[in-house]
Every structure is written in structure tokens, then in C-alpha cells.
mmCIF file with all atom_site columns, C-alpha atoms in Angstrom:
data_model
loop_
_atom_site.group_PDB
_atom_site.id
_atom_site.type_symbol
_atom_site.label_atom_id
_atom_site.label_alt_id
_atom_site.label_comp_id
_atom_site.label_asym_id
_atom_site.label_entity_id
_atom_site.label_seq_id
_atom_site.pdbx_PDB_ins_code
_atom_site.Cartn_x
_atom_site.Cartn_y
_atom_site.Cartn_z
_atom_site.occupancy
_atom_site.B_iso_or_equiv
_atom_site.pdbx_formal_charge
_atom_site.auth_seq_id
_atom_site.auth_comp_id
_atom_site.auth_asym_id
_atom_site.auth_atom_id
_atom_site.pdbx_PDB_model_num
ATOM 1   C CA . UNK A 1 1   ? 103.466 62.416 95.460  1.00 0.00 ? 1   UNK A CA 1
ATOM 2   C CA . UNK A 1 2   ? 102.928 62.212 91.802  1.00 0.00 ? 2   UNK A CA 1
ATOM 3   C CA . UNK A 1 3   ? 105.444 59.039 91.583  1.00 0.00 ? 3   UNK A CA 1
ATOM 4   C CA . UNK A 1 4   ? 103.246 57.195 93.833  1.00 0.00 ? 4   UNK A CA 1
ATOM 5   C CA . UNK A 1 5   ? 100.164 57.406 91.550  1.00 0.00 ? 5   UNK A CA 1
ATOM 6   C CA . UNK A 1 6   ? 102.763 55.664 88.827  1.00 0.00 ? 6   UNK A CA 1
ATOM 7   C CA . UNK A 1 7   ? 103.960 52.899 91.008  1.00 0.00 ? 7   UNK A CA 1
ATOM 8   C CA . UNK A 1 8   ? 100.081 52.282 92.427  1.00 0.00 ? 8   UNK A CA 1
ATOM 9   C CA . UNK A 1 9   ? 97.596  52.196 89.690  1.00 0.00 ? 9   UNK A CA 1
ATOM 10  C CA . UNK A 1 10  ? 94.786  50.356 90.952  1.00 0.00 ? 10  UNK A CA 1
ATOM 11  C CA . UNK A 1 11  ? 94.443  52.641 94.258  1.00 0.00 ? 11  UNK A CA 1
ATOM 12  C CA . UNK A 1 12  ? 94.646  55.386 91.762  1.00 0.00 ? 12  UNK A CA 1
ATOM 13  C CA . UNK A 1 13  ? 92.223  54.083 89.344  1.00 0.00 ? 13  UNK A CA 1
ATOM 14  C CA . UNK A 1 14  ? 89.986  53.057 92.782  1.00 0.00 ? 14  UNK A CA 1
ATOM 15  C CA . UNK A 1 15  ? 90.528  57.317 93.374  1.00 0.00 ? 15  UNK A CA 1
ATOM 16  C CA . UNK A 1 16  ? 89.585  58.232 89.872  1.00 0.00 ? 16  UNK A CA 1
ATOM 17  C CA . UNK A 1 17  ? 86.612  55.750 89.654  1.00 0.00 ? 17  UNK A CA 1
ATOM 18  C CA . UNK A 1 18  ? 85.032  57.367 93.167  1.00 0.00 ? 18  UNK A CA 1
ATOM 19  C CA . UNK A 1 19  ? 85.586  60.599 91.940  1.00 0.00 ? 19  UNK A CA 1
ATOM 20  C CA . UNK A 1 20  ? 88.166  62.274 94.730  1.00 0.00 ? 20  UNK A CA 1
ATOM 21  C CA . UNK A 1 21  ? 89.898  65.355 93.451  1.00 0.00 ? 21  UNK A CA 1
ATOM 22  C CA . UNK A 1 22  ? 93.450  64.789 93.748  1.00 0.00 ? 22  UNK A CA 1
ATOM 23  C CA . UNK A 1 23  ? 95.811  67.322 94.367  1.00 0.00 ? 23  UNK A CA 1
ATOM 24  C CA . UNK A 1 24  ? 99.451  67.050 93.203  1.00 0.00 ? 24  UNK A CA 1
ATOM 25  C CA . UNK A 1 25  ? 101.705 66.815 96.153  1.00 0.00 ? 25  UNK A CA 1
ATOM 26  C CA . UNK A 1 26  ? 105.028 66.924 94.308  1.00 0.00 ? 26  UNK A CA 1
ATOM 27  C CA . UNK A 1 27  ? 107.035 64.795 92.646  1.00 0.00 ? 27  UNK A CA 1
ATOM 28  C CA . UNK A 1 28  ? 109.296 63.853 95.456  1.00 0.00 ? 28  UNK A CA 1
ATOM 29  C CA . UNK A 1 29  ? 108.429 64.080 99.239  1.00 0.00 ? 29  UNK A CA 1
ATOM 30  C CA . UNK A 1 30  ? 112.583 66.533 99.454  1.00 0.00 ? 30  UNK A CA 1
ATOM 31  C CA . UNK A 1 31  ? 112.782 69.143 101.041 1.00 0.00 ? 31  UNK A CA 1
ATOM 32  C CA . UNK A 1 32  ? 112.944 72.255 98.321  1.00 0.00 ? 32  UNK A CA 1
ATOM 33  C CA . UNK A 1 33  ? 114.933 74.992 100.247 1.00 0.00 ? 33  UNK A CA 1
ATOM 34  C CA . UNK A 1 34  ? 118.166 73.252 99.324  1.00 0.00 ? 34  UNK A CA 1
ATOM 35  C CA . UNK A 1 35  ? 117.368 72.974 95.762  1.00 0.00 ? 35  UNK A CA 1
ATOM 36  C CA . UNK A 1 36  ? 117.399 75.100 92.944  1.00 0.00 ? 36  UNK A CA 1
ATOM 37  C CA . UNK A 1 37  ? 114.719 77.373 91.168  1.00 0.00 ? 37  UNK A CA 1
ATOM 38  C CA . UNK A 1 38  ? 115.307 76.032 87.645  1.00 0.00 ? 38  UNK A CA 1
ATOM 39  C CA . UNK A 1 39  ? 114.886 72.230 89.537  1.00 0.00 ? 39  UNK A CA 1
ATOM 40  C CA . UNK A 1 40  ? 112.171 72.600 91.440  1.00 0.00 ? 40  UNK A CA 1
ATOM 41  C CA . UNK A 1 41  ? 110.603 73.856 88.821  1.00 0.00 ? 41  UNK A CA 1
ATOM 42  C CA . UNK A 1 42  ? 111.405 70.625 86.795  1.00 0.00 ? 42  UNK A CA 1
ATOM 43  C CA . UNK A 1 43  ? 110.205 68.524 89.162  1.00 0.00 ? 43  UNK A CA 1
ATOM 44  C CA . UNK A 1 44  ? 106.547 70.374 89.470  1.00 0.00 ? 44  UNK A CA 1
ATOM 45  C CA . UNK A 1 45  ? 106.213 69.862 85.206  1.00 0.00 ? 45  UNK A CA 1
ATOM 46  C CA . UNK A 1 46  ? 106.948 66.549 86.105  1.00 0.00 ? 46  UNK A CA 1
ATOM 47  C CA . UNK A 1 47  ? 104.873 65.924 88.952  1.00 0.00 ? 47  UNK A CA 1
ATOM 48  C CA . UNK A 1 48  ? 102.079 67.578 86.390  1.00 0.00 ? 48  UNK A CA 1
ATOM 49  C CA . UNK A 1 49  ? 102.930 65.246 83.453  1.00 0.00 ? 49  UNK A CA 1
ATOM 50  C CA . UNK A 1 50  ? 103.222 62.328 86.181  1.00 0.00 ? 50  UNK A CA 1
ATOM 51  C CA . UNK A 1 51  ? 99.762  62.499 87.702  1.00 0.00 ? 51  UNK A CA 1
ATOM 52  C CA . UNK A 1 52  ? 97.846  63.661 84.279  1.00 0.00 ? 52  UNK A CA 1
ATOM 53  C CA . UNK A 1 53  ? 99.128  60.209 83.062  1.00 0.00 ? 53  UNK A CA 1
ATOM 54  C CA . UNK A 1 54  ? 98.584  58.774 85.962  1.00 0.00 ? 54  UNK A CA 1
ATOM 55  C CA . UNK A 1 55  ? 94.583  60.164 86.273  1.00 0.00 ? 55  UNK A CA 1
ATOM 56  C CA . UNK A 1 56  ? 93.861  61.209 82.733  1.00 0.00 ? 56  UNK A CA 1
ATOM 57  C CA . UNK A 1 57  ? 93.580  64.667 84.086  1.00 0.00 ? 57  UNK A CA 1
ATOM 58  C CA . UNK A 1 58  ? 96.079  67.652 85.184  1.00 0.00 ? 58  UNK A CA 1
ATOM 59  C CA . UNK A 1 59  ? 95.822  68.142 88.960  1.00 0.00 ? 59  UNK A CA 1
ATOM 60  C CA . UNK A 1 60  ? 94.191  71.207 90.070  1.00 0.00 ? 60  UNK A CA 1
ATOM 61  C CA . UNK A 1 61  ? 95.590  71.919 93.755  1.00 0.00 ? 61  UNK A CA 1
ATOM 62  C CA . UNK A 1 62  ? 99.105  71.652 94.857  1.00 0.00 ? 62  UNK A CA 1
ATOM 63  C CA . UNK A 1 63  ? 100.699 70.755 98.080  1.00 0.00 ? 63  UNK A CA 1
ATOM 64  C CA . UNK A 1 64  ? 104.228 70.663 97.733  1.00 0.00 ? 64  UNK A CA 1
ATOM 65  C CA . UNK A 1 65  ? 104.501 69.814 101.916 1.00 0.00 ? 65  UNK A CA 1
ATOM 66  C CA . UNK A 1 66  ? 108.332 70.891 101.898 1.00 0.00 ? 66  UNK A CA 1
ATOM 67  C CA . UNK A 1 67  ? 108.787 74.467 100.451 1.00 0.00 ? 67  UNK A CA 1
ATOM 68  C CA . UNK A 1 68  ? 111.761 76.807 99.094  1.00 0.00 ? 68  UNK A CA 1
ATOM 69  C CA . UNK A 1 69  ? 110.600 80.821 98.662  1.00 0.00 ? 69  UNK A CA 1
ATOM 70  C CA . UNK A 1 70  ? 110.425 80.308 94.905  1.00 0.00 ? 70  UNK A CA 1
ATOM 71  C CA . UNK A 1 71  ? 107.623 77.424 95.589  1.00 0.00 ? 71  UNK A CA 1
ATOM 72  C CA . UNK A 1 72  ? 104.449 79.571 95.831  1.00 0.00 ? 72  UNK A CA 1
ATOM 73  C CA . UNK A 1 73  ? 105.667 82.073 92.572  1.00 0.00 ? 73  UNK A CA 1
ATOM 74  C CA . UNK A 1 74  ? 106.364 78.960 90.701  1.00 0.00 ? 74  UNK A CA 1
ATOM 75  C CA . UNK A 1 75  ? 102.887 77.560 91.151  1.00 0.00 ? 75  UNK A CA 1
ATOM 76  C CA . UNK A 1 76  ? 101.637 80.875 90.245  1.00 0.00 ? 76  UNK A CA 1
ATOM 77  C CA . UNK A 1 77  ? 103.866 81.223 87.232  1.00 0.00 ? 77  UNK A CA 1
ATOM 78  C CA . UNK A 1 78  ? 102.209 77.876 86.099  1.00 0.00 ? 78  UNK A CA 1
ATOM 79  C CA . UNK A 1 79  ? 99.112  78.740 85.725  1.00 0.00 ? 79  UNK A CA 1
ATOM 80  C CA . UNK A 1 80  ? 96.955  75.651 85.626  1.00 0.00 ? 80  UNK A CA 1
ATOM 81  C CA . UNK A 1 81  ? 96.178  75.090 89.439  1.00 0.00 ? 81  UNK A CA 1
ATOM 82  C CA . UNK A 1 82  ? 93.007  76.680 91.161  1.00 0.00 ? 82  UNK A CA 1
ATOM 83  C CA . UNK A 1 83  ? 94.738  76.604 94.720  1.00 0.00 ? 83  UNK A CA 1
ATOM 84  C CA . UNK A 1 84  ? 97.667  75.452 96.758  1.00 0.00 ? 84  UNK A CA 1
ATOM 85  C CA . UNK A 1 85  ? 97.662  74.271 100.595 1.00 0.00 ? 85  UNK A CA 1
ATOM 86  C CA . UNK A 1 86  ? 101.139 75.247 101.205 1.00 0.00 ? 86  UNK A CA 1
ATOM 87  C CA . UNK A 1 87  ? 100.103 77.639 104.153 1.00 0.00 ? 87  UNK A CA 1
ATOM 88  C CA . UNK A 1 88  ? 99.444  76.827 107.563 1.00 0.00 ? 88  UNK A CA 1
ATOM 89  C CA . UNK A 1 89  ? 98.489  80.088 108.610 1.00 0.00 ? 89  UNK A CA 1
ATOM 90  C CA . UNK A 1 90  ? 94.930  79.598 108.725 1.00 0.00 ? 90  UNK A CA 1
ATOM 91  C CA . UNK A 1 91  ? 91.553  77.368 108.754 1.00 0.00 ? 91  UNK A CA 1
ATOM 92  C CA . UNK A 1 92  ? 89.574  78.977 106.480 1.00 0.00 ? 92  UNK A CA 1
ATOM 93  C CA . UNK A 1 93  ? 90.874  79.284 102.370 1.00 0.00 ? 93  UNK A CA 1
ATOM 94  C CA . UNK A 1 94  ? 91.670  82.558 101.565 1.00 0.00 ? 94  UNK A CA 1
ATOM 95  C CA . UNK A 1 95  ? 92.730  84.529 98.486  1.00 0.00 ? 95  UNK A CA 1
ATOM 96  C CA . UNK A 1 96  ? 96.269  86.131 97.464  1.00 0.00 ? 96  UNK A CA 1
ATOM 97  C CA . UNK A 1 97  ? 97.327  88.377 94.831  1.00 0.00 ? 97  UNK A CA 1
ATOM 98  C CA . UNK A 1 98  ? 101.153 88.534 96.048  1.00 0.00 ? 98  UNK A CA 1
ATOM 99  C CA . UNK A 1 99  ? 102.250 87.600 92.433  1.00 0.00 ? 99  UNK A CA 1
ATOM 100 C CA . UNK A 1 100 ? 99.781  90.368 90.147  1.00 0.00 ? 100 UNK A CA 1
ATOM 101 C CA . UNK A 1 101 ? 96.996  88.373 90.001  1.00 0.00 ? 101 UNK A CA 1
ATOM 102 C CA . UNK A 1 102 ? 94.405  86.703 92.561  1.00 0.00 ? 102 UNK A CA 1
ATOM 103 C CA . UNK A 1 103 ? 95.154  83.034 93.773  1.00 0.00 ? 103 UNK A CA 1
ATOM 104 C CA . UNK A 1 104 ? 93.257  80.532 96.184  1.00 0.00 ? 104 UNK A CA 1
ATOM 105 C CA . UNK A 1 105 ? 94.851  79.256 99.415  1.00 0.00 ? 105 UNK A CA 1
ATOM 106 C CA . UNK A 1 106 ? 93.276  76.484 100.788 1.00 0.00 ? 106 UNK A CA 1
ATOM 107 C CA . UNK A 1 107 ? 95.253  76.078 104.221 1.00 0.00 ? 107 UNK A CA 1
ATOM 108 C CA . UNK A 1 108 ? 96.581  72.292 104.819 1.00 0.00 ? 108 UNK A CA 1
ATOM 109 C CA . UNK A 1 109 ? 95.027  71.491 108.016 1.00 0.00 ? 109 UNK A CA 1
ATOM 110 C CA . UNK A 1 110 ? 96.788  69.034 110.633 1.00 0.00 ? 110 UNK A CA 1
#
């Protein structure tokens, strides 16, 4: 959660320094069905603007963890991440092009 990298900086500086890739999980750990489009996607600029000043760098996966319908399109509609892992449907990543145009899904595994 993008907050979290705020409120911790020296595990996230100990993240950056070793070099871990680390994908935005949100801004908030809330559940996104019961919230609206134009909020949610608020809350994934800031979870963008959140962790790029909390890493020096944009993310470049998402994992939002709690989902509406709109979450996947909104990602999409972004543009700047080369995957999500909001899919449990699989093991293996595996490519999309349910919004006109081909995007990575790199299954969250339990």
C-alpha cells in the first residue's frame, strides 16, 4: 500500500537499495466495489504519486488486492504499468487485450 512506503522510509529505502521491484498495491488496503469510478481512480494517481515519491520511481505492476469491475480498465486506461496481479485464475502470467490493446497478467499467487 503506497501509504505504507510514506510512513516507513528506511524499509523502503532498504527495498530500493537491494533492488526489489515494487509493485503498487493501492493506496488503501478498502475494498473498491463500494466505491466510485471517478474515486478509485483518485486513489490509484495517488497511490502512483505516493510510491514515485516514496522510491524515486513510478511503480510498474499493480495489485490492487480488493477490486470493483472498473479496476482492471482503469489500470489499463493509465497506461504506465507493464502488468497487474489482480487475477487468481491462473499460475502462469498471461496476456489480455480485453480493453483494445495487449496487457500482462501476472496471476497473484497464494
Amino acid at each position: 500500500v503506497s501509504m505504507a512506503l510514506g510512513r516507513n522510509p528506511e524499509a523502503t529505502r532498504a527495498m530500493v537499495d537491494a533492488d526489489w521491484e515494487i509493485a503498487s498495491h493501492g493506496y488503501r488496503w478498502i475494498d473498491y466495489q463500494r466505491h466510485s469510478e471517478a474515486e478509485e481512480r483518485k486513489h490509484i494517481e495517488t497511490a502512483i504519486q505516493q510510491h514515485t515519491a516514496a522510491t524515486g520511481s513510478r511503480p510498474l505492476g499493480f495489485y490492487q488486492g480488493r477490486v470493483s469491475t472498473n479496476t482492471r480498465r482503469l489500470v489499463c486506461e493509465e497506461g504506465g504499468f507493464l502488468y497487474d496481479s489482480d487475477s487468481y485464475a491462473d499460475d502462469l502470467p498471461y496476456w489480455t487485450r480485453q480493453f483494445d490493446k495487449p496487457h500482462l497478467i501476472i496471476p497473484y499467487t497464494l
